[in-house]
């Protein structure tokens, strides 16, 4: 079973130990320190961006959940599912792009086109209309029961 949230032993992103977390993820996924370098760079950028956003906004941003910690939690969930490499990097950076703290061109320049495309695709999901239950049933029927009726069990 996949947890949707992890309970962290740190109250704030400034207490987050990137090296310790990377060792944890590396052990979980069987990745070397070298393979984790892009993820480390993403974590460092996310943490620095979070600190800058909070410093610039002062009390106005104090109620907002940490984009850095949210990204870490998303990456942890994806790692539990066996995803690594660009997917984890995209998870760490996604919220900052969504909140316009970082741009897609910068992400592409620093982390490559795959990471930028992953983030862009998730952003596109947010603007697409959500299908109704009836529309989902019709899609299912078209794919799995061409004659237009549910299969009997």
Short mmCIF file of C-alpha atoms in Angstrom, two decimals, residues 18-153:
data_model
loop_
_atom_site.label_atom_id
_atom_site.label_comp_id
_atom_site.label_asym_id
_atom_site.label_seq_id
_atom_site.Cartn_x
_atom_site.Cartn_y
_atom_site.Cartn_z
CA UNK A 18 19.21 16.65 1.94
CA UNK A 19 22.17 14.27 2.21
CA UNK A 20 20.37 12.00 4.67
CA UNK A 21 17.25 11.90 2.49
CA UNK A 22 19.30 11.15 -0.63
CA UNK A 23 20.97 8.22 1.16
CA UNK A 24 17.50 6.94 2.08
CA UNK A 25 16.22 7.25 -1.52
CA UNK A 26 19.43 5.81 -2.94
CA UNK A 27 19.13 2.75 -0.71
CA UNK A 28 15.44 2.36 -1.52
CA UNK A 29 16.02 2.49 -5.29
CA UNK A 30 19.52 1.05 -5.50
CA UNK A 31 20.98 4.27 -6.90
CA UNK A 32 24.55 5.49 -6.48
CA UNK A 33 25.49 8.93 -5.20
CA UNK A 34 26.43 9.86 -8.76
CA UNK A 35 23.00 8.83 -10.06
CA UNK A 36 21.41 11.00 -7.37
CA UNK A 37 23.26 14.21 -8.35
CA UNK A 38 20.41 15.66 -10.47
CA UNK A 39 17.97 14.97 -7.63
CA UNK A 40 20.35 16.65 -5.19
CA UNK A 41 20.57 19.70 -7.46
CA UNK A 42 16.75 19.81 -7.68
CA UNK A 43 16.40 19.59 -3.90
CA UNK A 44 18.96 22.35 -3.38
CA UNK A 45 17.24 24.59 -5.93
CA UNK A 46 13.82 23.90 -4.43
CA UNK A 47 15.01 24.59 -0.90
CA UNK A 48 16.73 27.84 -1.91
CA UNK A 49 13.66 28.92 -3.91
CA UNK A 50 11.38 28.21 -0.95
CA UNK A 51 13.58 30.23 1.38
CA UNK A 52 13.69 33.15 -1.07
CA UNK A 53 9.92 33.14 -1.63
CA UNK A 54 9.27 33.15 2.12
CA UNK A 55 11.85 35.88 2.77
CA UNK A 56 10.46 38.08 -0.02
CA UNK A 57 6.83 37.65 1.05
CA UNK A 58 7.27 37.75 4.82
CA UNK A 59 4.10 36.95 6.75
CA UNK A 60 2.02 36.80 3.55
CA UNK A 61 3.49 33.36 2.72
CA UNK A 62 3.67 31.97 6.26
CA UNK A 63 0.34 30.12 5.94
CA UNK A 64 1.26 28.50 2.61
CA UNK A 65 2.41 24.88 2.73
CA UNK A 66 6.06 24.49 1.84
CA UNK A 67 6.53 23.81 -1.88
CA UNK A 68 9.88 22.28 -0.97
CA UNK A 69 8.44 19.79 1.52
CA UNK A 70 5.51 19.03 -0.78
CA UNK A 71 7.99 18.20 -3.53
CA UNK A 72 9.95 15.94 -1.18
CA UNK A 73 6.75 14.13 -0.20
CA UNK A 74 5.74 13.70 -3.85
CA UNK A 75 9.18 12.33 -4.69
CA UNK A 76 8.99 9.94 -1.73
CA UNK A 77 5.65 8.57 -2.95
CA UNK A 78 6.99 8.16 -6.49
CA UNK A 79 10.11 6.44 -5.14
CA UNK A 80 7.84 4.04 -3.22
CA UNK A 81 6.30 3.22 -6.61
CA UNK A 82 9.76 2.56 -8.07
CA UNK A 83 10.09 5.72 -10.14
CA UNK A 84 13.45 7.46 -10.21
CA UNK A 85 15.63 9.73 -12.31
CA UNK A 86 13.76 12.55 -14.08
CA UNK A 87 10.43 11.71 -12.44
CA UNK A 88 11.75 12.42 -8.96
CA UNK A 89 13.45 15.61 -10.10
CA UNK A 90 10.20 16.78 -11.71
CA UNK A 91 8.26 15.96 -8.52
CA UNK A 92 10.62 18.07 -6.42
CA UNK A 93 10.40 21.08 -8.75
CA UNK A 94 6.79 20.90 -9.96
CA UNK A 95 5.15 23.01 -7.26
CA UNK A 96 7.63 25.86 -7.73
CA UNK A 97 6.81 25.96 -11.45
CA UNK A 98 3.07 25.77 -10.76
CA UNK A 99 3.35 28.69 -8.35
CA UNK A 100 5.53 30.58 -10.86
CA UNK A 101 8.61 30.70 -8.64
CA UNK A 102 10.62 28.87 -11.29
CA UNK A 103 10.13 28.86 -15.06
CA UNK A 104 9.96 25.89 -17.41
CA UNK A 105 12.79 27.31 -19.57
CA UNK A 106 15.03 27.42 -16.50
CA UNK A 107 14.05 23.86 -15.56
CA UNK A 108 14.82 22.70 -19.10
CA UNK A 109 18.18 24.47 -19.10
CA UNK A 110 19.27 23.10 -15.72
CA UNK A 111 17.63 19.64 -15.70
CA UNK A 112 16.90 18.83 -19.33
CA UNK A 113 13.89 18.59 -21.63
CA UNK A 114 12.44 15.42 -20.07
CA UNK A 115 12.05 17.03 -16.63
CA UNK A 116 10.54 20.17 -18.18
CA UNK A 117 8.14 18.08 -20.29
CA UNK A 118 7.02 16.02 -17.29
CA UNK A 119 6.21 19.18 -15.35
CA UNK A 120 4.50 20.77 -18.35
CA UNK A 121 2.33 17.69 -18.85
CA UNK A 122 1.21 17.68 -15.22
CA UNK A 123 0.42 21.39 -15.50
CA UNK A 124 -1.69 20.64 -18.58
CA UNK A 125 -3.70 18.12 -16.57
CA UNK A 126 -4.74 20.97 -14.29
CA UNK A 127 -6.31 22.98 -17.10
CA UNK A 128 -8.03 20.09 -18.88
CA UNK A 129 -11.69 19.67 -17.98
CA UNK A 130 -12.29 16.68 -15.77
CA UNK A 131 -14.43 14.05 -17.41
CA UNK A 132 -17.77 13.28 -15.87
CA UNK A 133 -18.54 9.81 -14.55
CA UNK A 134 -20.69 9.15 -17.61
CA UNK A 135 -17.90 10.17 -19.99
CA UNK A 136 -15.46 7.87 -18.19
CA UNK A 137 -17.94 4.98 -18.47
CA UNK A 138 -18.32 5.63 -22.20
CA UNK A 139 -14.54 5.63 -22.69
CA UNK A 140 -14.27 2.40 -20.72
CA UNK A 141 -17.03 0.78 -22.75
CA UNK A 142 -15.47 1.87 -26.02
CA UNK A 143 -12.13 0.37 -25.02
CA UNK A 144 -13.28 -2.82 -23.29
CA UNK A 145 -16.74 -3.66 -24.58
CA UNK A 146 -16.97 -2.65 -28.25
CA UNK A 147 -20.58 -3.73 -28.50
CA UNK A 148 -21.44 -0.92 -26.04
CA UNK A 149 -22.42 -2.88 -22.97
CA UNK A 150 -20.66 -3.93 -19.81
CA UNK A 151 -19.18 -7.37 -19.80
CA UNK A 152 -20.89 -9.76 -17.47
CA UNK A 153 -18.77 -11.40 -14.82
#
